[in-house]
């Protein structure tokens, strides 16, 4: 079985580097804004911001975004129960059309847990 965590991160890193090498001011500013929006500080803690990002990404049906926020959530110590509750809210808001993304989110979370156990 392939390692979907490593594959996703390698591809994401490679393509981000390719995109940023073009030195497009608008794209660089969007990347920077995203980084700063999810940084520690402000009225919301990092865990809340990641869960908000996860819910929005699920409702918008962006699998890459869901993976990114799942990984960030895992890295900062959110528990599966917290993530599942947020995914439940996303499914409620997004409706049944997000269920395929919910399936992939569960699969990716399990892969993250397995990946961290192997390290």
Tab-separated table of C-alpha atoms in Angstrom:
chain	number	residue	atom	x	y	z
A	1	UNK	CA	0.000	0.000	0.000
A	2	UNK	CA	1.302	3.436	-0.881
A	3	UNK	CA	2.039	6.022	1.755
A	4	UNK	CA	-0.572	8.674	0.964
A	5	UNK	CA	0.855	11.065	3.560
A	6	UNK	CA	4.343	11.101	2.063
A	7	UNK	CA	2.993	11.215	-1.491
A	8	UNK	CA	0.757	14.182	-0.690
A	9	UNK	CA	3.478	16.114	1.124
A	10	UNK	CA	6.113	15.458	-1.540
A	11	UNK	CA	3.779	16.559	-4.331
A	12	UNK	CA	2.554	19.602	-2.404
A	13	UNK	CA	6.087	20.708	-1.579
A	14	UNK	CA	7.334	20.191	-5.146
A	15	UNK	CA	4.452	22.092	-6.700
A	16	UNK	CA	4.532	24.907	-4.149
A	17	UNK	CA	8.227	25.385	-4.960
A	18	UNK	CA	7.420	25.405	-8.681
A	19	UNK	CA	4.622	27.928	-8.217
A	20	UNK	CA	6.667	30.239	-5.987
A	21	UNK	CA	9.662	30.138	-8.358
A	22	UNK	CA	7.590	32.150	-10.831
A	23	UNK	CA	7.782	35.003	-8.316
A	24	UNK	CA	4.211	36.160	-8.941
A	25	UNK	CA	3.476	38.875	-6.396
A	26	UNK	CA	-0.231	38.056	-6.083
A	27	UNK	CA	0.336	34.331	-5.548
A	28	UNK	CA	3.142	34.975	-3.048
A	29	UNK	CA	0.906	37.330	-1.089
A	30	UNK	CA	-1.915	34.783	-1.001
A	31	UNK	CA	0.474	32.093	0.264
A	32	UNK	CA	1.756	34.522	2.907
A	33	UNK	CA	-1.760	35.518	3.936
A	34	UNK	CA	-2.703	31.863	4.353
A	35	UNK	CA	0.381	31.197	6.491
A	36	UNK	CA	-0.328	34.187	8.711
A	37	UNK	CA	-4.057	33.490	9.033
A	38	UNK	CA	-3.371	30.100	10.638
A	39	UNK	CA	-0.461	31.258	12.817
A	40	UNK	CA	-0.592	31.338	16.603
A	41	UNK	CA	-1.915	34.591	17.996
A	42	UNK	CA	-5.072	36.571	17.706
A	43	UNK	CA	-8.429	36.015	19.344
A	44	UNK	CA	-8.632	32.382	18.179
A	45	UNK	CA	-6.143	29.720	19.156
A	46	UNK	CA	-4.387	27.648	16.487
A	47	UNK	CA	-6.549	24.561	17.128
A	48	UNK	CA	-9.743	26.522	16.530
A	49	UNK	CA	-8.324	28.046	13.353
A	50	UNK	CA	-7.361	24.623	12.014
A	51	UNK	CA	-10.802	23.198	12.762
A	52	UNK	CA	-12.403	26.166	11.005
A	53	UNK	CA	-10.119	25.580	8.026
A	54	UNK	CA	-11.015	21.898	8.043
A	55	UNK	CA	-14.757	22.585	8.107
A	56	UNK	CA	-14.534	25.184	5.345
A	57	UNK	CA	-12.336	22.924	3.214
A	58	UNK	CA	-14.729	20.008	3.628
A	59	UNK	CA	-17.780	22.093	2.768
A	60	UNK	CA	-15.939	23.505	-0.261
A	61	UNK	CA	-14.986	19.920	-1.199
A	62	UNK	CA	-11.261	20.586	-1.537
A	63	UNK	CA	-9.544	17.261	-0.790
A	64	UNK	CA	-6.040	18.775	-0.818
A	65	UNK	CA	-7.191	21.449	1.627
A	66	UNK	CA	-8.811	18.828	3.855
A	67	UNK	CA	-5.560	16.835	3.892
A	68	UNK	CA	-3.556	19.952	4.704
A	69	UNK	CA	-5.804	20.875	7.646
A	70	UNK	CA	-5.981	17.289	8.890
A	71	UNK	CA	-2.196	17.116	8.938
A	72	UNK	CA	-1.890	20.499	10.648
A	73	UNK	CA	-4.516	19.424	13.187
A	74	UNK	CA	-2.667	16.172	13.835
A	75	UNK	CA	0.668	17.983	14.267
A	76	UNK	CA	-0.709	20.402	16.853
A	77	UNK	CA	-2.234	17.609	18.887
A	78	UNK	CA	-5.923	17.621	18.103
A	79	UNK	CA	-7.546	14.344	19.002
A	80	UNK	CA	-9.493	12.241	16.522
A	81	UNK	CA	-12.693	12.931	18.477
A	82	UNK	CA	-12.230	16.697	18.004
A	83	UNK	CA	-11.543	16.305	14.308
A	84	UNK	CA	-14.498	13.956	13.828
A	85	UNK	CA	-16.806	16.403	15.581
A	86	UNK	CA	-15.651	19.177	13.246
A	87	UNK	CA	-16.153	16.875	10.255
A	88	UNK	CA	-19.654	16.175	11.542
A	89	UNK	CA	-20.395	19.908	11.509
A	90	UNK	CA	-18.948	20.125	7.994
A	91	UNK	CA	-21.205	17.307	6.837
A	92	UNK	CA	-24.228	18.935	8.440
A	93	UNK	CA	-23.480	22.276	6.783
A	94	UNK	CA	-22.332	20.838	3.453
A	95	UNK	CA	-24.926	18.102	3.128
A	96	UNK	CA	-24.593	14.627	1.739
A	97	UNK	CA	-22.482	15.827	-1.191
A	98	UNK	CA	-19.485	16.073	1.186
A	99	UNK	CA	-19.702	12.415	2.246
A	100	UNK	CA	-17.115	11.266	-0.333
A	101	UNK	CA	-14.737	13.894	1.089
A	102	UNK	CA	-15.574	12.715	4.586
A	103	UNK	CA	-14.535	9.200	3.578
A	104	UNK	CA	-11.216	10.450	2.249
A	105	UNK	CA	-10.723	12.556	5.382
A	106	UNK	CA	-11.146	9.500	7.606
A	107	UNK	CA	-8.747	7.544	5.401
A	108	UNK	CA	-6.151	10.325	5.571
A	109	UNK	CA	-6.456	10.758	9.347
A	110	UNK	CA	-5.858	7.022	9.794
A	111	UNK	CA	-2.833	7.297	7.486
A	112	UNK	CA	-1.509	10.223	9.555
A	113	UNK	CA	-1.816	8.183	12.746
A	114	UNK	CA	-0.082	5.214	11.138
A	115	UNK	CA	2.592	7.459	9.641
A	116	UNK	CA	3.366	9.035	13.037
A	117	UNK	CA	3.560	5.609	14.704
A	118	UNK	CA	6.158	4.490	12.162
A	119	UNK	CA	8.467	7.415	12.885
